[in-house]
Amino acid sequence: MSAILRELLCVSEKAANIARACRQQEALFQLLIEEKKEGEKNKKFAVDFKTLADVLVQEVIKQNMENKFPGLGKKIFGEESNEFTTDLGEKIILRLCPTEKETVELLSKVLNGNKLASEALAKVVHQDVTFTDPTLDSVEINIPQDILGIWVDPIDSTYQYIKGSADVKSNQGIFPSGLQCVTILIGVYDIQTGVPLMGVINQPFVAQDLHTLRWKGQCYWGLSYMETKIHSLQPSISKRNSSDTRSQLTTNTSSEAEFSHQFSAVISTSEKETIKAALSRVCGERVFPAAGAGYKSLCVVQGLVDIYIFSEDTTFKWDSCAPHAILRAMGGGMVDLKECLERNPETGPDLLQLVYHVENAGATGVDRWANRGGLIAYRSRKQLETFLSHLMQNLADTHT
């Protein structure tokens, strides 16, 4: 069903346009922030936000997919509630209207009569976007539409998006914070097995034109179904393989300590000290803190790091489904960290991939869809196994 993936790429680009449009005027942006309702709060942040951009993006994705593939809109799930309360206490359900004029009227209610802002947003929402990719165009795959579910994170790393830092310097290509850490995540999974099948990561803020101050973005995708595995980073495979070979040759002549420092990892700024201490022994100085779960996963997809590791339970299915699908298409994946650490590599069962169709028993609100055991994202299974053995050894050393 490459037609669905093609359409998801188009809607992700439309979503990126909305995200960029909302950042153009600081005065407008101040209007777009509402605190999340109690049941939707992500406990990781003391103050969490719902933005109009978030909700608009989610609704645009739902409506566009429903228009092209009837029935699919109902199977798109995300973090955001589309209910707003105006200054006067009036509740408004935000939906994409059939015409630009109607969308202006609805947005105007949400924005307390700000006509200029409403018109600017409605124009972007109703703009047609085309997306072409020769790799995808060369493949035709049929996946039954009725087995598909979709997780959407309309704007991942909302805090960085609101903060809007444009001048953060990267560390070996990895941004610790800033607008570059903002991503739009769309992941398609099999509702029967929970296996991720297709993923789109759109990074709206990659490079800024210093004259116009306008941003350009980048889009990544992957598809893995039965025997077919394709992704947007296809041309760099041979380059990556040669570097894998090179590190393999290095390991044959290196001491154990030097070998362990072959690894690199991206982590959350809030990662536990025990994990950080073990990682510093496994990776040396190649441990990079960064914002945004989607962005950290993207660093693995891009090959900037080997591993993204997170030990807490504050990432969710909408954060991991899209990157997981892309990593599967590349021969990698995402696994539950807690299960990895509790498993005996000699006798234990195979590493279980994260799945996306079952909610956590006994949980409420967003916690129903939390990745409870934390996660590890990786591109190479063999590399993951070696990394885990080093990590577990170093974690054991910290407890003795």
XYZ file of C-alpha atoms in Angstrom:
400
model
C 0.000 0.000 0.000
C 2.648 2.481 -1.072
C -0.226 4.840 -2.041
C -0.985 5.263 1.680
C 2.670 5.938 2.468
C 2.838 8.446 -0.394
C -0.185 10.275 1.012
C 1.288 10.220 4.529
C 4.418 11.909 3.170
C 2.236 14.620 1.596
C 0.257 15.223 4.800
C 3.463 15.258 6.859
C 4.763 18.026 4.597
C 1.493 19.929 4.962
C 1.840 19.438 8.734
C 5.403 20.797 8.579
C 4.107 23.860 6.710
C 1.597 24.476 9.505
C 4.301 24.089 12.171
C 6.543 26.554 10.305
C 3.692 29.024 9.713
C 2.837 29.074 13.418
C 6.407 30.023 14.290
C 6.686 32.941 11.859
C 5.056 35.497 14.170
C 5.874 35.450 17.859
C 2.724 37.470 18.673
C 0.576 34.874 16.908
C 2.429 32.042 18.589
C 1.628 33.366 22.065
C -2.056 32.928 21.238
C -1.614 29.301 20.293
C -0.709 27.872 23.663
C -3.169 26.209 26.025
C -2.314 24.087 29.025
C -3.182 20.439 28.649
C -6.110 19.079 30.574
C -5.272 16.909 33.584
C -5.914 13.532 31.912
C -3.599 14.357 29.028
C -0.664 15.657 31.074
C 2.679 14.050 30.375
C 4.199 13.730 33.830
C 7.722 14.269 32.515
C 7.182 18.045 32.344
C 6.060 20.203 35.220
C 4.330 22.423 32.662
C 3.077 20.786 29.494
C 1.361 22.554 26.624
C -1.225 21.947 24.008
C -0.818 24.163 20.996
C -3.257 24.949 18.276
C -0.550 23.887 15.830
C -0.491 20.423 17.459
C -4.238 19.957 17.122
C -4.403 21.445 13.628
C -1.688 19.094 12.406
C -3.425 16.054 13.883
C -6.804 17.000 12.412
C -5.284 17.766 8.979
C -3.645 14.318 8.935
C -6.914 12.612 9.955
C -9.085 14.502 7.474
C -6.712 14.185 4.519
C -6.272 10.438 5.027
C -10.037 9.955 5.450
C -10.691 11.842 2.202
C -8.260 9.685 0.212
C -8.829 6.386 2.037
C -12.375 6.288 3.477
C -12.491 4.572 6.872
C -8.812 5.180 7.675
C -9.421 8.486 9.495
C -11.188 6.634 12.321
C -8.094 4.489 12.864
C -5.720 7.424 13.394
C -4.827 7.887 17.042
C -2.762 10.576 18.724
C -1.935 12.463 21.849
C -4.036 15.557 21.273
C -7.610 16.352 22.208
C -9.273 18.639 19.647
C -11.392 20.428 22.250
C -10.574 24.059 23.006
C -12.025 26.464 25.538
C -12.189 30.154 24.589
C -11.597 33.081 26.956
C -15.375 33.256 27.382
C -15.523 29.601 28.479
C -17.077 28.375 25.217
C -16.033 24.826 24.221
C -15.058 24.395 20.565
C -14.289 21.146 18.765
C -11.605 21.874 16.196
C -12.131 20.061 12.898
C -10.903 20.693 9.387
C -13.792 22.266 7.463
C -14.573 21.527 3.793
C -13.712 25.081 2.691
C -11.019 27.580 3.629
C -13.680 30.174 4.532
C -15.350 27.823 7.046
C -11.968 26.931 8.572
C -11.248 30.664 8.994
C -14.532 31.090 10.879
C -13.836 28.139 13.183
C -10.228 29.175 13.862
C -11.409 32.699 14.533
C -13.521 31.376 17.429
C -10.550 29.501 18.891
C -8.329 32.566 18.441
C -10.871 34.885 20.044
C -11.605 36.785 16.848
C -8.032 37.157 15.542
C -8.988 37.248 11.836
C -5.485 37.744 10.397
C -4.070 34.772 12.276
C -7.077 32.617 11.355
C -6.759 33.470 7.651
C -3.012 32.767 7.609
C -3.485 29.366 9.249
C -6.492 28.367 7.130
C -4.530 29.161 3.965
C -1.737 26.729 4.935
C -4.228 24.082 6.063
C -6.016 24.087 2.696
C -2.884 24.365 0.534
C -2.173 21.387 -1.704
C 1.183 19.691 -1.198
C 2.906 17.251 -3.543
C 5.700 14.897 -2.581
C 7.739 12.681 -4.872
C 10.403 10.125 -4.065
C 11.836 7.912 -6.852
C 12.577 5.064 -4.405
C 8.966 4.914 -3.291
C 7.570 5.499 -6.781
C 9.380 2.373 -8.014
C 7.558 0.081 -5.564
C 3.942 -1.045 -5.489
C 2.899 -2.978 -2.388
C -0.566 -4.092 -1.390
C -1.283 -4.157 2.330
C -4.953 -4.652 3.265
C -6.240 -1.300 4.518
C -8.460 -2.927 7.142
C -5.453 -4.201 9.157
C -3.897 -0.733 9.496
C -3.854 1.574 12.519
C -1.945 4.867 12.670
C -0.227 6.632 15.574
C 0.424 10.358 15.166
C 2.527 12.740 17.218
C 1.653 16.012 15.493
C 4.522 18.030 16.994
C 6.972 16.036 19.091
C 9.096 18.106 21.488
C 6.432 20.745 22.013
C 8.631 22.472 24.598
C 11.434 23.065 22.043
C 8.836 24.177 19.507
C 7.383 26.761 21.890
C 10.822 27.907 23.062
C 11.884 28.287 19.420
C 15.694 28.433 19.798
C 17.233 28.770 16.331
C 20.892 29.240 17.227
C 21.776 26.018 19.089
C 25.062 24.484 17.896
C 25.202 20.792 17.112
C 27.642 18.362 18.717
C 28.936 15.993 16.003
C 25.717 16.596 14.053
C 23.418 16.080 17.071
C 21.422 19.033 18.432
C 21.032 18.968 22.232
C 18.011 21.291 21.993
C 16.386 23.830 19.671
C 13.935 23.755 16.790
C 15.927 21.025 15.013
C 14.681 18.614 17.727
C 11.046 19.124 16.657
C 9.565 16.276 14.592
C 6.215 15.213 13.133
C 5.748 11.465 13.605
C 3.312 9.241 11.694
C 3.554 5.489 12.266
C 1.398 2.781 10.672
C 1.024 -0.566 12.442
C -0.808 -3.877 12.020
C -3.835 -3.753 14.368
C -3.793 -7.563 14.692
C -0.117 -8.047 15.609
C 0.954 -4.542 16.671
C 3.961 -4.693 14.324
C 4.997 -1.295 12.850
C 4.789 -1.359 9.036
C 5.345 2.188 7.754
C 6.838 5.283 9.291
C 7.275 8.952 8.419
C 9.437 11.401 10.370
C 9.223 14.983 9.163
C 11.762 17.420 10.604
C 10.295 20.867 9.803
C 13.227 22.937 11.081
C 16.507 21.700 9.611
C 18.109 24.819 8.118
C 17.179 28.484 8.353
C 17.749 31.035 5.595
C 19.584 33.862 7.346
C 18.115 36.488 4.991
C 14.419 35.518 4.971
C 14.560 33.650 8.338
C 12.409 30.943 6.741
C 13.093 27.305 7.566
C 13.530 24.282 5.320
C 12.811 20.753 6.501
C 13.618 17.131 5.720
C 11.483 14.007 5.536
C 12.430 10.375 6.286
C 10.330 7.260 5.675
C 10.474 3.479 5.785
C 8.250 0.537 4.868
C 8.607 -3.040 6.053
C 6.014 -5.605 5.023
C 6.608 -9.316 4.474
C 9.700 -9.535 2.247
C 9.745 -5.862 1.270
C 11.975 -3.459 3.190
C 12.587 -0.018 1.698
C 13.462 3.357 3.173
C 14.445 6.881 2.184
C 18.082 6.481 3.230
C 18.635 3.698 0.675
C 21.586 5.340 -1.168
C 23.699 5.470 1.986
C 23.499 1.714 2.632
C 26.788 0.871 0.918
C 28.500 3.696 2.813
C 27.113 2.446 6.108
C 28.134 -1.127 5.385
C 31.679 -0.072 4.640
C 31.872 1.774 7.975
C 30.450 -1.327 9.718
C 33.198 -3.381 8.081
C 35.792 -0.845 9.142
C 34.688 -0.937 12.790
C 34.641 -4.750 12.634
C 38.266 -4.739 11.470
C 39.107 -2.355 14.286
C 37.499 -4.597 16.883
C 39.638 -7.542 15.809
C 42.816 -5.696 16.722
C 41.536 -3.624 19.679
C 41.549 -4.327 23.360
C 38.213 -4.922 25.090
C 38.205 -1.399 26.576
C 38.800 0.230 23.214
C 36.130 -1.929 21.616
C 33.513 -0.845 24.127
C 34.107 2.769 23.138
C 33.129 1.955 19.545
C 29.523 2.592 20.572
C 27.695 5.897 20.579
C 24.361 6.688 22.196
C 21.821 9.496 22.402
C 19.980 9.964 25.690
C 17.359 12.115 27.369
C 18.574 15.018 29.471
C 16.528 13.464 32.308
C 18.150 10.004 32.074
C 18.905 8.241 35.366
C 22.421 8.652 36.787
C 23.009 4.875 36.955
C 22.344 4.527 33.215
C 24.481 7.579 32.427
C 27.377 6.225 34.495
C 27.228 2.817 32.773
C 26.956 4.460 29.344
C 30.004 6.633 29.956
C 32.030 3.445 30.507
C 30.550 1.743 27.435
C 30.662 4.725 25.055
C 33.311 6.990 26.534
C 32.557 10.557 25.524
C 30.212 9.488 22.726
C 27.046 9.930 24.810
C 24.896 12.783 23.498
C 21.969 14.327 25.414
C 19.195 15.621 23.145
C 15.580 16.797 23.340
C 12.587 15.044 21.792
C 11.962 11.286 21.633
C 11.301 11.491 17.889
C 14.515 13.422 17.283
C 16.628 10.997 19.341
C 15.205 8.084 17.331
C 15.933 10.036 14.146
C 19.596 10.322 15.199
C 19.732 6.495 15.086
C 17.922 6.402 11.726
C 20.426 8.927 10.311
C 23.378 6.911 11.598
C 24.595 9.753 13.832
C 24.570 7.315 16.782
C 24.265 3.541 17.206
C 21.740 3.515 20.050
C 18.962 5.579 21.598
C 18.365 4.402 25.143
C 15.698 5.619 27.565
C 15.003 3.986 30.927
C 11.839 5.846 31.983
C 8.172 5.317 31.104
C 7.465 8.751 29.591
C 7.603 7.906 25.901
C 4.435 6.709 24.217
C 3.261 4.684 21.211
C 2.892 7.874 19.163
C 6.559 8.718 19.910
C 8.006 5.376 18.871
C 5.803 3.844 16.149
C 7.092 5.931 13.202
C 10.834 5.640 13.928
C 10.393 1.962 14.834
C 8.867 1.272 11.403
C 11.756 3.042 9.648
C 14.355 1.189 11.727
C 12.658 -2.144 10.911
C 12.940 -1.285 7.216
C 16.678 -0.703 7.790
C 17.211 -4.008 9.613
C 17.017 -2.527 13.122
C 14.218 -2.060 15.612
C 13.038 -0.935 19.053
C 12.907 -3.119 22.128
C 11.808 -2.822 25.744
C 14.867 -1.849 27.848
C 13.590 -3.423 31.089
C 12.999 -6.762 29.340
C 16.491 -6.586 27.801
C 18.119 -6.029 31.192
C 16.134 -8.815 32.875
C 16.739 -11.380 30.137
C 19.506 -13.968 30.193
C 21.163 -13.643 26.744
C 22.235 -17.318 26.823
C 18.931 -18.948 27.786
C 16.366 -16.170 27.640
C 13.766 -15.659 24.915
C 14.448 -13.586 21.827
C 14.345 -9.798 22.254
C 10.752 -8.653 21.948
C 10.035 -5.674 19.714
C 7.691 -2.966 20.968
C 4.118 -3.428 19.744
C 1.407 -0.833 19.175
C -2.039 -2.421 19.440
C -2.471 -3.210 23.155
C -2.907 -0.681 25.942
C -1.276 -1.093 29.355
C -3.536 -2.925 31.792
C -4.728 -0.878 34.738
C -3.415 2.434 33.357
C -5.434 5.601 32.766
C -5.071 8.673 30.532
C -1.986 8.797 28.351
C -0.266 6.137 30.505
C -2.406 3.512 28.755
C -0.060 3.911 25.798
C 3.263 4.474 27.574
C 6.349 2.425 26.710
C 6.452 1.230 30.306
C 9.798 -0.551 30.292
C 11.691 2.229 28.551
C 13.223 1.518 25.142
C 16.313 0.961 23.044
C 16.338 1.950 19.359
C 19.045 0.418 17.161
C 20.019 -0.163 13.531
C 22.011 -3.393 13.852
C 20.812 -6.421 15.852
C 24.330 -7.806 16.230
C 25.564 -4.453 17.489
C 22.637 -4.249 19.932
C 23.505 -7.638 21.459
C 27.150 -6.608 21.959
C 26.123 -3.217 23.354
C 23.708 -4.845 25.819
C 26.337 -7.255 27.123
C 28.688 -4.315 27.805
C 25.904 -2.233 29.364
C 24.705 -5.049 31.639
C 28.238 -5.737 32.793
C 28.755 -2.070 33.656
C 25.360 -1.777 35.368
C 26.235 -4.849 37.458
C 29.564 -3.231 38.406
C 27.767 -0.113 39.682
C 25.629 -2.268 42.002
C 28.565 -4.212 43.485
